[in-house]
mmCIF file of C-alpha atoms in Angstrom:
data_model
loop_
_atom_site.group_PDB
_atom_site.id
_atom_site.type_symbol
_atom_site.label_atom_id
_atom_site.label_comp_id
_atom_site.label_asym_id
_atom_site.label_seq_id
_atom_site.Cartn_x
_atom_site.Cartn_y
_atom_site.Cartn_z
ATOM 1 C CA MET A 161 -0.406 -3.352 -4.141
ATOM 2 C CA ARG A 162 -4.299 -3.294 -3.239
ATOM 3 C CA PRO A 163 -6.768 -5.838 -4.051
ATOM 4 C CA ASN A 164 -9.691 -3.546 -5.644
ATOM 5 C CA LEU A 165 -11.128 -2.138 -8.841
ATOM 6 C CA TYR A 166 -9.301 1.197 -8.798
ATOM 7 C CA PHE A 167 -7.029 0.220 -11.655
ATOM 8 C CA LEU A 168 -10.033 -0.229 -13.916
ATOM 9 C CA LEU A 169 -11.011 3.197 -13.061
ATOM 10 C CA CYS A 170 -7.421 4.545 -13.647
ATOM 11 C CA SER A 171 -7.378 2.758 -17.035
ATOM 12 C CA LEU A 172 -10.619 4.425 -18.117
ATOM 13 C CA ALA A 173 -9.032 7.738 -17.200
ATOM 14 C CA GLY A 174 -6.088 7.516 -19.078
ATOM 15 C CA LEU A 175 -2.912 7.474 -16.922
ATOM 16 C CA THR A 176 0.243 8.572 -18.013
ATOM 17 C CA ALA A 177 5.079 8.102 -15.856
ATOM 18 C CA CYS A 178 13.422 5.860 -14.126
ATOM 19 C CA GLY A 179 17.043 5.573 -14.513
ATOM 20 C CA GLY A 180 21.163 3.568 -14.961
ATOM 21 C CA THR A 181 23.548 -1.322 -15.235
ATOM 22 C CA GLN A 182 23.409 -3.518 -12.350
ATOM 23 C CA ASN A 183 26.094 -5.307 -10.560
ATOM 24 C CA ASP A 184 28.667 -2.817 -11.478
ATOM 25 C CA THR A 185 28.885 -1.079 -7.959
ATOM 26 C CA SER A 186 31.948 1.048 -9.115
ATOM 27 C CA ALA A 187 30.007 3.528 -11.060
ATOM 28 C CA THR A 188 30.395 7.017 -9.505
ATOM 29 C CA PRO A 189 27.959 9.560 -10.801
ATOM 30 C CA ALA A 190 29.031 13.045 -9.977
ATOM 31 C CA ASP A 191 28.030 14.587 -6.807
ATOM 32 C CA SER A 192 24.639 16.480 -6.891
ATOM 33 C CA GLY A 193 25.796 19.165 -4.390
ATOM 34 C CA ASN A 194 23.898 17.914 -1.172
ATOM 35 C CA THR A 195 25.768 20.216 1.480
ATOM 36 C CA ASN A 196 23.497 18.959 4.314
ATOM 37 C CA ASP A 197 24.713 16.874 7.207
ATOM 38 C CA THR A 198 23.755 13.270 5.915
ATOM 39 C CA SER A 199 27.020 11.704 6.111
ATOM 40 C CA ALA A 200 25.906 8.972 8.427
ATOM 41 C CA GLU A 201 23.043 8.312 6.307
ATOM 42 C CA LEU A 202 22.234 6.661 2.866
ATOM 43 C CA VAL A 203 22.039 9.423 0.743
ATOM 44 C CA VAL A 204 20.650 10.344 -2.844
ATOM 45 C CA LYS A 205 23.113 11.773 -5.178
ATOM 46 C CA ALA A 206 22.907 12.302 -8.857
ATOM 47 C CA ALA A 207 20.145 10.053 -9.145
ATOM 48 C CA ALA A 208 21.819 7.189 -7.281
ATOM 49 C CA LEU A 209 21.765 5.900 -3.817
ATOM 50 C CA TYR A 210 24.924 5.580 -1.935
ATOM 51 C CA SER A 211 26.087 4.310 1.424
ATOM 52 C CA PRO A 212 27.457 6.468 4.055
ATOM 53 C CA ALA A 213 30.830 5.011 2.905
ATOM 54 C CA GLY A 214 30.253 6.448 -0.428
ATOM 55 C CA HIS A 215 29.653 3.128 -2.244
ATOM 56 C CA LEU A 216 26.791 2.964 -4.472
ATOM 57 C CA PHE A 217 23.981 0.876 -3.339
ATOM 58 C CA ILE A 218 21.459 -0.622 -5.660
ATOM 59 C CA PRO A 219 18.252 -1.865 -3.868
ATOM 60 C CA ARG A 220 17.364 -5.210 -4.641
ATOM 61 C CA GLY A 221 14.770 -6.581 -2.558
ATOM 62 C CA ILE A 222 11.443 -7.998 -1.445
ATOM 63 C CA ASN A 223 8.516 -6.601 -0.094
ATOM 64 C CA LEU A 224 7.252 -8.275 3.174
ATOM 65 C CA GLN A 225 3.820 -7.774 4.329
ATOM 66 C CA TYR A 226 4.737 -7.544 7.995
ATOM 67 C CA GLY A 227 1.769 -5.309 9.441
ATOM 68 C CA ASP A 228 -0.660 -7.841 8.442
ATOM 69 C CA HIS A 229 0.686 -10.840 10.410
ATOM 70 C CA PRO A 230 3.705 -9.587 12.257
ATOM 71 C CA ALA A 231 4.118 -12.978 14.353
ATOM 72 C CA ALA A 232 4.100 -14.747 11.253
ATOM 73 C CA ALA A 233 6.037 -12.768 9.070
ATOM 74 C CA LEU A 234 8.880 -11.929 11.378
ATOM 75 C CA PRO A 235 10.827 -15.250 10.897
ATOM 76 C CA ALA A 236 10.590 -14.884 7.091
ATOM 77 C CA ILE A 237 13.006 -11.819 7.436
ATOM 78 C CA ALA A 238 15.857 -14.522 7.636
ATOM 79 C CA GLU A 239 14.341 -16.290 4.464
ATOM 80 C CA LEU A 240 14.439 -12.803 2.581
ATOM 81 C CA ALA A 241 18.159 -12.742 3.469
ATOM 82 C CA ALA A 242 18.929 -16.245 2.279
ATOM 83 C CA ALA A 243 17.061 -15.396 -1.035
ATOM 84 C CA GLY A 244 19.722 -12.736 -1.635
ATOM 85 C CA ALA A 245 17.777 -9.481 -0.964
ATOM 86 C CA ASN A 246 19.812 -6.494 0.243
ATOM 87 C CA ILE A 247 16.531 -4.403 1.422
ATOM 88 C CA VAL A 248 13.196 -5.399 2.643
ATOM 89 C CA ARG A 249 10.155 -2.989 1.979
ATOM 90 C CA LEU A 250 8.448 -3.272 5.325
ATOM 91 C CA GLN A 251 4.760 -2.709 5.478
ATOM 92 C CA LEU A 252 3.347 -1.010 8.536
ATOM 93 C CA ARG A 253 -0.331 -0.671 9.579
ATOM 94 C CA ARG A 254 -1.923 1.748 11.810
ATOM 95 C CA ASP A 255 -2.085 -0.971 14.714
ATOM 96 C CA THR A 256 1.744 -1.604 14.502
ATOM 97 C CA PRO A 257 3.255 -0.854 17.646
ATOM 98 C CA ALA A 258 6.726 0.396 17.966
ATOM 99 C CA ALA A 259 7.851 -2.820 19.769
ATOM 100 C CA ASP A 260 7.054 -4.690 16.451
ATOM 101 C CA LEU A 261 8.819 -2.100 14.350
ATOM 102 C CA LYS A 262 11.902 -2.874 16.503
ATOM 103 C CA LEU A 263 11.930 -6.350 16.245
ATOM 104 C CA ALA A 264 11.605 -6.261 12.554
ATOM 105 C CA LEU A 265 14.188 -3.517 12.129
ATOM 106 C CA ASP A 266 16.556 -5.679 14.285
ATOM 107 C CA ALA A 267 15.993 -8.725 12.255
ATOM 108 C CA ILE A 268 16.671 -7.023 9.120
ATOM 109 C CA VAL A 269 19.855 -5.180 10.113
ATOM 110 C CA SER A 270 21.190 -8.296 12.025
ATOM 111 C CA GLN A 271 20.938 -9.947 8.540
ATOM 112 C CA GLY A 272 23.022 -7.167 6.673
ATOM 113 C CA MET A 273 19.927 -5.813 4.693
ATOM 114 C CA VAL A 274 18.609 -2.283 4.367
ATOM 115 C CA ALA A 275 15.190 -1.449 5.849
ATOM 116 C CA MET A 276 12.666 0.539 4.162
ATOM 117 C CA PRO A 277 9.390 0.644 6.299
ATOM 118 C CA MET A 278 6.397 2.106 4.527
ATOM 119 C CA TYR A 279 2.636 2.750 5.627
ATOM 120 C CA TRP A 280 0.046 0.569 4.166
ATOM 121 C CA GLU A 281 -3.819 1.563 5.066
ATOM 122 C CA GLU A 282 -7.063 1.145 3.356
ATOM 123 C CA ASP A 283 -7.540 4.967 3.878
ATOM 124 C CA ILE A 284 -3.929 5.756 2.188
ATOM 125 C CA THR A 285 -3.500 3.151 -0.461
ATOM 126 C CA CYS A 286 -5.062 4.313 -3.867
ATOM 127 C CA GLN A 287 -6.501 7.059 -1.986
ATOM 128 C CA SER A 288 -6.001 10.823 -2.102
ATOM 129 C CA SER A 289 -7.273 12.475 1.412
ATOM 130 C CA ALA A 290 -4.564 14.934 2.362
ATOM 131 C CA SER A 291 -5.989 14.695 6.074
ATOM 132 C CA ALA A 292 -5.415 11.081 6.223
ATOM 133 C CA LEU A 293 -1.920 11.235 4.943
ATOM 134 C CA LYS A 294 -1.077 14.066 7.361
ATOM 135 C CA THR A 295 -2.621 12.254 10.304
ATOM 136 C CA ALA A 296 -0.680 9.078 9.759
ATOM 137 C CA VAL A 297 2.524 11.333 9.435
ATOM 138 C CA THR A 298 1.888 13.305 12.813
ATOM 139 C CA ALA A 299 0.746 10.376 14.865
ATOM 140 C CA LEU A 300 2.741 7.453 13.450
ATOM 141 C CA TRP A 301 5.932 8.352 11.765
ATOM 142 C CA LEU A 302 6.349 11.577 13.924
ATOM 143 C CA ALA A 303 5.092 10.257 17.235
ATOM 144 C CA ARG A 304 4.648 6.366 17.934
ATOM 145 C CA TRP A 305 7.490 5.290 15.453
ATOM 146 C CA LYS A 306 9.878 8.199 15.823
ATOM 147 C CA SER A 307 12.246 7.110 18.588
ATOM 148 C CA THR A 308 12.784 3.616 17.269
ATOM 149 C CA LEU A 309 13.493 4.922 13.667
ATOM 150 C CA LEU A 310 16.067 7.381 14.830
ATOM 151 C CA ASP A 311 17.810 4.768 16.879
ATOM 152 C CA PRO A 312 21.384 5.188 16.064
ATOM 153 C CA ALA A 313 21.241 1.317 15.532
ATOM 154 C CA TYR A 314 19.665 1.800 12.316
ATOM 155 C CA ARG A 315 21.589 4.945 11.014
ATOM 156 C CA GLY A 316 22.787 4.492 7.557
ATOM 157 C CA LYS A 317 20.640 1.297 7.053
ATOM 158 C CA ILE A 318 17.283 2.700 6.906
ATOM 159 C CA LEU A 319 15.028 4.682 4.265
ATOM 160 C CA VAL A 320 11.287 5.569 4.985
ATOM 161 C CA ASN A 321 8.700 5.153 2.327
ATOM 162 C CA ILE A 322 6.251 7.683 3.685
ATOM 163 C CA ALA A 323 2.886 6.384 2.282
ATOM 164 C CA ASN A 324 1.922 3.533 0.065
ATOM 165 C CA GLU A 325 0.487 4.400 -3.356
ATOM 166 C CA TRP A 326 -1.058 7.535 -2.104
ATOM 167 C CA GLY A 327 -2.295 10.331 -4.147
ATOM 168 C CA SER A 328 -4.397 11.025 -7.466
ATOM 169 C CA SER A 329 -3.096 12.667 -10.797
ATOM 170 C CA GLN A 330 -6.906 14.416 -10.731
ATOM 171 C CA ASP A 331 -5.416 16.950 -8.167
ATOM 172 C CA TRP A 332 -1.587 17.317 -8.650
ATOM 173 C CA SER A 333 -1.721 20.503 -6.646
ATOM 174 C CA SER A 334 -2.771 18.361 -3.600
ATOM 175 C CA TYR A 335 -0.477 15.841 -4.214
ATOM 176 C CA ILE A 336 2.516 18.326 -4.400
ATOM 177 C CA ARG A 337 1.372 20.572 -1.670
ATOM 178 C CA THR A 338 0.498 17.631 1.100
ATOM 179 C CA TYR A 339 4.051 15.972 0.401
ATOM 180 C CA ARG A 340 5.866 19.274 0.414
ATOM 181 C CA GLN A 341 4.448 19.834 3.948
ATOM 182 C CA VAL A 342 5.014 16.371 5.240
ATOM 183 C CA ILE A 343 8.667 16.402 3.779
ATOM 184 C CA GLY A 344 9.501 19.420 6.000
ATOM 185 C CA GLN A 345 7.902 17.850 8.982
ATOM 186 C CA PHE A 346 10.210 14.779 8.839
ATOM 187 C CA ARG A 347 13.120 16.966 8.322
ATOM 188 C CA GLN A 348 12.255 19.134 11.122
ATOM 189 C CA ALA A 349 11.896 16.309 13.308
ATOM 190 C CA GLY A 350 15.118 15.108 12.800
ATOM 191 C CA PHE A 351 14.654 12.278 10.081
ATOM 192 C CA ASN A 352 17.957 12.812 7.789
ATOM 193 C CA MET A 353 17.521 9.252 5.846
ATOM 194 C CA PRO A 354 16.280 9.214 2.418
ATOM 195 C CA LEU A 355 12.558 9.640 2.093
ATOM 196 C CA VAL A 356 10.858 7.842 -0.496
ATOM 197 C CA ILE A 357 7.729 8.929 -2.245
ATOM 198 C CA ASP A 358 5.448 6.765 -4.192
ATOM 199 C CA ALA A 359 3.768 7.710 -7.540
ATOM 200 C CA ALA A 360 0.177 8.738 -7.635
ATOM 201 C CA ASP A 361 -2.591 6.449 -8.839
ATOM 202 C CA CYS A 362 -1.808 3.216 -6.934
ATOM 203 C CA GLY A 363 1.828 3.957 -7.631
ATOM 204 C CA GLN A 364 1.716 3.230 -11.292
ATOM 205 C CA ASN A 365 1.440 6.761 -12.795
ATOM 206 C CA PRO A 366 4.683 7.448 -14.703
ATOM 207 C CA ASP A 367 3.905 10.863 -15.106
ATOM 208 C CA THR A 368 4.038 11.926 -11.593
ATOM 209 C CA PHE A 369 7.561 13.103 -11.074
ATOM 210 C CA LEU A 370 8.061 14.295 -14.736
ATOM 211 C CA GLN A 371 6.920 17.801 -15.930
ATOM 212 C CA GLY A 372 8.932 19.489 -12.983
ATOM 213 C CA ARG A 373 6.989 17.717 -10.092
ATOM 214 C CA ALA A 374 10.168 15.765 -8.895
ATOM 215 C CA SER A 375 12.079 19.222 -8.703
ATOM 216 C CA THR A 376 9.164 20.878 -6.795
ATOM 217 C CA LEU A 377 9.118 18.082 -4.294
ATOM 218 C CA GLN A 378 13.268 18.138 -4.024
ATOM 219 C CA GLN A 379 13.173 21.986 -3.424
ATOM 220 C CA ALA A 380 10.803 21.267 -0.158
ATOM 221 C CA ASP A 381 13.744 18.929 1.197
ATOM 222 C CA ALA A 382 16.340 20.624 3.295
ATOM 223 C CA ALA A 383 18.354 17.510 3.316
ATOM 224 C CA ASN A 384 18.093 17.095 -0.485
ATOM 225 C CA ASN A 385 17.612 13.369 -0.024
ATOM 226 C CA LEU A 386 14.453 12.019 -1.810
ATOM 227 C CA LEU A 387 14.045 8.867 -3.801
ATOM 228 C CA PHE A 388 11.044 8.393 -5.997
ATOM 229 C CA SER A 389 9.178 5.116 -6.296
ATOM 230 C CA LEU A 390 7.034 3.831 -9.351
ATOM 231 C CA HIS A 391 4.928 0.694 -9.044
ATOM 232 C CA PRO A 392 4.835 -1.065 -12.568
ATOM 233 C CA TYR A 393 1.377 -2.651 -12.890
ATOM 234 C CA HIS A 394 -1.278 -3.087 -15.685
ATOM 235 C CA ASP A 395 -1.828 -0.986 -18.946
ATOM 236 C CA ARG A 396 0.816 1.842 -18.738
ATOM 237 C CA TRP A 397 3.480 -0.842 -18.230
ATOM 238 C CA ASN A 398 2.291 -3.788 -20.165
ATOM 239 C CA SER A 399 4.821 -3.951 -23.241
ATOM 240 C CA THR A 400 8.911 -3.910 -23.424
ATOM 241 C CA LEU A 401 8.569 -0.674 -25.326
ATOM 242 C CA LYS A 402 6.425 1.125 -22.741
ATOM 243 C CA ILE A 403 8.791 -0.028 -19.969
ATOM 244 C CA GLU A 404 11.787 1.333 -21.982
ATOM 245 C CA ALA A 405 9.968 4.608 -22.873
ATOM 246 C CA ILE A 406 9.305 5.286 -19.074
ATOM 247 C CA LEU A 407 12.698 4.261 -17.870
ATOM 248 C CA ASN A 408 14.487 6.148 -20.766
ATOM 249 C CA GLN A 409 12.617 9.383 -19.751
ATOM 250 C CA TYR A 410 13.435 9.119 -16.266
ATOM 251 C CA GLN A 411 17.021 8.346 -16.680
ATOM 252 C CA GLN A 412 17.408 11.191 -19.380
ATOM 253 C CA GLN A 413 16.234 13.681 -16.525
ATOM 254 C CA ALA A 414 18.310 12.109 -13.832
ATOM 255 C CA ILE A 415 15.373 11.542 -11.572
ATOM 256 C CA PRO A 416 16.329 9.329 -8.564
ATOM 257 C CA LEU A 417 14.165 6.266 -8.946
ATOM 258 C CA ILE A 418 13.265 2.898 -7.494
ATOM 259 C CA LEU A 419 10.651 0.298 -8.574
ATOM 260 C CA GLY A 420 9.052 -0.248 -5.150
ATOM 261 C CA GLU A 421 6.642 -2.881 -6.501
ATOM 262 C CA PHE A 422 6.034 -4.524 -9.916
ATOM 263 C CA GLY A 423 3.651 -7.032 -11.532
ATOM 264 C CA ASP A 424 4.046 -10.384 -13.227
ATOM 265 C CA ASN A 425 3.421 -11.757 -16.617
ATOM 266 C CA GLU A 426 0.804 -13.835 -15.472
ATOM 267 C CA PHE A 427 -0.983 -11.315 -13.142
ATOM 268 C CA GLN A 428 -4.605 -10.805 -14.721
ATOM 269 C CA ALA A 429 -6.380 -9.347 -11.644
ATOM 270 C CA ASP A 430 -8.095 -5.873 -11.854
ATOM 271 C CA GLY A 431 -8.378 -5.903 -15.501
ATOM 272 C CA GLY A 432 -5.485 -7.818 -16.694
ATOM 273 C CA HIS A 433 -2.392 -6.045 -18.522
ATOM 274 C CA ASN A 434 0.233 -8.189 -17.770
ATOM 275 C CA VAL A 435 3.685 -6.534 -16.895
ATOM 276 C CA ASP A 436 6.853 -8.651 -18.216
ATOM 277 C CA HIS A 437 8.550 -8.772 -14.813
ATOM 278 C CA LEU A 438 11.568 -10.406 -16.633
ATOM 279 C CA ALA A 439 11.865 -7.792 -18.823
ATOM 280 C CA LEU A 440 11.615 -5.042 -16.393
ATOM 281 C CA MET A 441 14.231 -6.869 -14.012
ATOM 282 C CA ALA A 442 16.676 -6.918 -17.377
ATOM 283 C CA SER A 443 15.970 -3.223 -18.059
ATOM 284 C CA ALA A 444 16.643 -2.387 -14.504
ATOM 285 C CA ARG A 445 19.975 -4.277 -14.417
ATOM 286 C CA ARG A 446 21.307 -2.535 -17.404
ATOM 287 C CA ARG A 447 20.237 0.794 -15.910
ATOM 288 C CA GLN A 448 21.640 0.039 -12.149
ATOM 289 C CA LEU A 449 18.164 0.637 -11.222
ATOM 290 C CA GLY A 450 16.848 -0.434 -7.992
ATOM 291 C CA TRP A 451 13.756 -2.583 -7.395
ATOM 292 C CA ILE A 452 11.788 -4.471 -4.626
ATOM 293 C CA ALA A 453 9.434 -7.422 -5.625
ATOM 294 C CA TRP A 454 6.020 -7.597 -4.407
ATOM 295 C CA SER A 455 5.717 -9.605 -2.282
ATOM 296 C CA TRP A 456 7.056 -12.684 -0.187
ATOM 297 C CA HIS A 457 3.639 -14.108 0.885
ATOM 298 C CA GLY A 458 0.460 -12.910 2.070
ATOM 299 C CA ASN A 459 -1.650 -11.708 -1.433
ATOM 300 C CA GLY A 460 -5.441 -12.624 -1.321
ATOM 301 C CA SER A 461 -7.735 -14.290 -3.577
ATOM 302 C CA GLY A 462 -6.825 -13.572 -7.228
ATOM 303 C CA TYR A 463 -3.566 -12.198 -6.372
ATOM 304 C CA GLU A 464 -1.967 -15.185 -5.317
ATOM 305 C CA VAL A 465 0.231 -15.187 -8.443
ATOM 306 C CA LEU A 466 2.348 -12.235 -6.983
ATOM 307 C CA ASP A 467 3.243 -14.536 -3.864
ATOM 308 C CA MET A 468 6.932 -15.599 -3.986
ATOM 309 C CA SER A 469 6.759 -18.111 -1.478
ATOM 310 C CA SER A 470 3.469 -20.405 -0.703
ATOM 311 C CA GLN A 471 4.503 -19.486 3.006
ATOM 312 C CA TYR A 472 6.278 -17.127 5.301
ATOM 313 C CA GLU A 473 8.768 -19.615 6.256
ATOM 314 C CA PRO A 474 10.496 -21.950 5.593
ATOM 315 C CA ALA A 475 10.852 -20.594 1.844
ATOM 316 C CA SER A 476 8.850 -22.511 -0.614
ATOM 317 C CA LEU A 477 9.096 -20.598 -3.846
ATOM 318 C CA SER A 478 6.454 -20.312 -6.306
ATOM 319 C CA ARG A 479 7.449 -19.985 -10.274
ATOM 320 C CA ARG A 480 7.531 -15.989 -9.488
ATOM 321 C CA GLY A 481 9.570 -16.501 -6.473
ATOM 322 C CA LEU A 482 12.077 -18.752 -8.645
ATOM 323 C CA ASP A 483 12.198 -16.049 -11.415
ATOM 324 C CA ILE A 484 12.993 -13.111 -8.705
ATOM 325 C CA VAL A 485 15.504 -15.239 -6.821
ATOM 326 C CA TYR A 486 17.166 -17.157 -9.405
ATOM 327 C CA GLY A 487 16.450 -15.734 -12.671
ATOM 328 C CA ASN A 488 19.365 -14.293 -14.781
ATOM 329 C CA ASP A 489 18.346 -10.712 -13.380
ATOM 330 C CA GLY A 490 17.404 -11.822 -10.120
ATOM 331 C CA LEU A 491 18.487 -11.479 -6.690
ATOM 332 C CA GLN A 492 21.295 -14.223 -6.518
ATOM 333 C CA GLN A 493 22.737 -12.563 -9.781
ATOM 334 C CA THR A 494 22.527 -9.348 -9.162
ATOM 335 C CA ALA A 495 22.053 -7.966 -5.276
ATOM 336 C CA GLN A 496 24.980 -6.751 -3.704
ATOM 337 C CA PRO A 497 25.303 -5.913 -0.061
ATOM 338 C CA LEU A 498 25.613 -2.511 1.572
ATOM 339 C CA GLN A 499 29.323 -1.567 1.743
#
């Protein structure tokens, strides 16, 4: 999520873009034919995510704005686990040292959760500079953070969300070309865990992985281990009919999907267009579709409605936090640990 006016521009431009029933972890979709050695990693097969032991894993978690305030946010990891999350989408910034990343990964894994570190920066989020993304991949993921991320202690308990909300539908060729290149770089560097790719246009464009674009990206992945992420906010997602139409399309095409962030039925910033998060969560449960709520704490002025807690710790749940943690389709009812 980014607090700016980009969403208004997206609405004027006319943007367009899941799939499966939560809690039933006995479902076993057919193997997609992944022949690469990812046996010790989480792995994407037949549009679903599986543990190294072969059990279906449905992400149900919370975004933590860790890179913004690491000292304050670190103790909140225990609060996320207590809320019932089985995964943490962990925000990293350009100045996040490897030592801070290790502290967070240790805390997440010790609480029995999966870690999904993601890179958030001003020149990445809602931006489309290929050079900025390539620089971040080379200097951060494949250099500063590499040895930490490839530590055997985290193997089978980690996904890498390459870039938060990078890319624009105004230039699909650049989006696809750039991601194909960086996917290859990750694999050549020894990263075999699932790589998570956010949709274009601030993560919101549901067309991003349709029209053959998902398969084009998958063809560039030697590990055959990609997960695609949509962020339901604003006008493309502001009715139950729209939500169902999008998720039906992804399910019918068997595109491996996660909802990496989502809005709220009271969220009015950036032009409004509320998203019914309760309907979204109910639909995700029916489809066995993973989601990660934005966010625990730390949203700025005009965005406070998206805070699940009024502080990092101890938890002080907001109305949104209560919905996500204790609602009929929330964490306490639907999240299952990695097996």
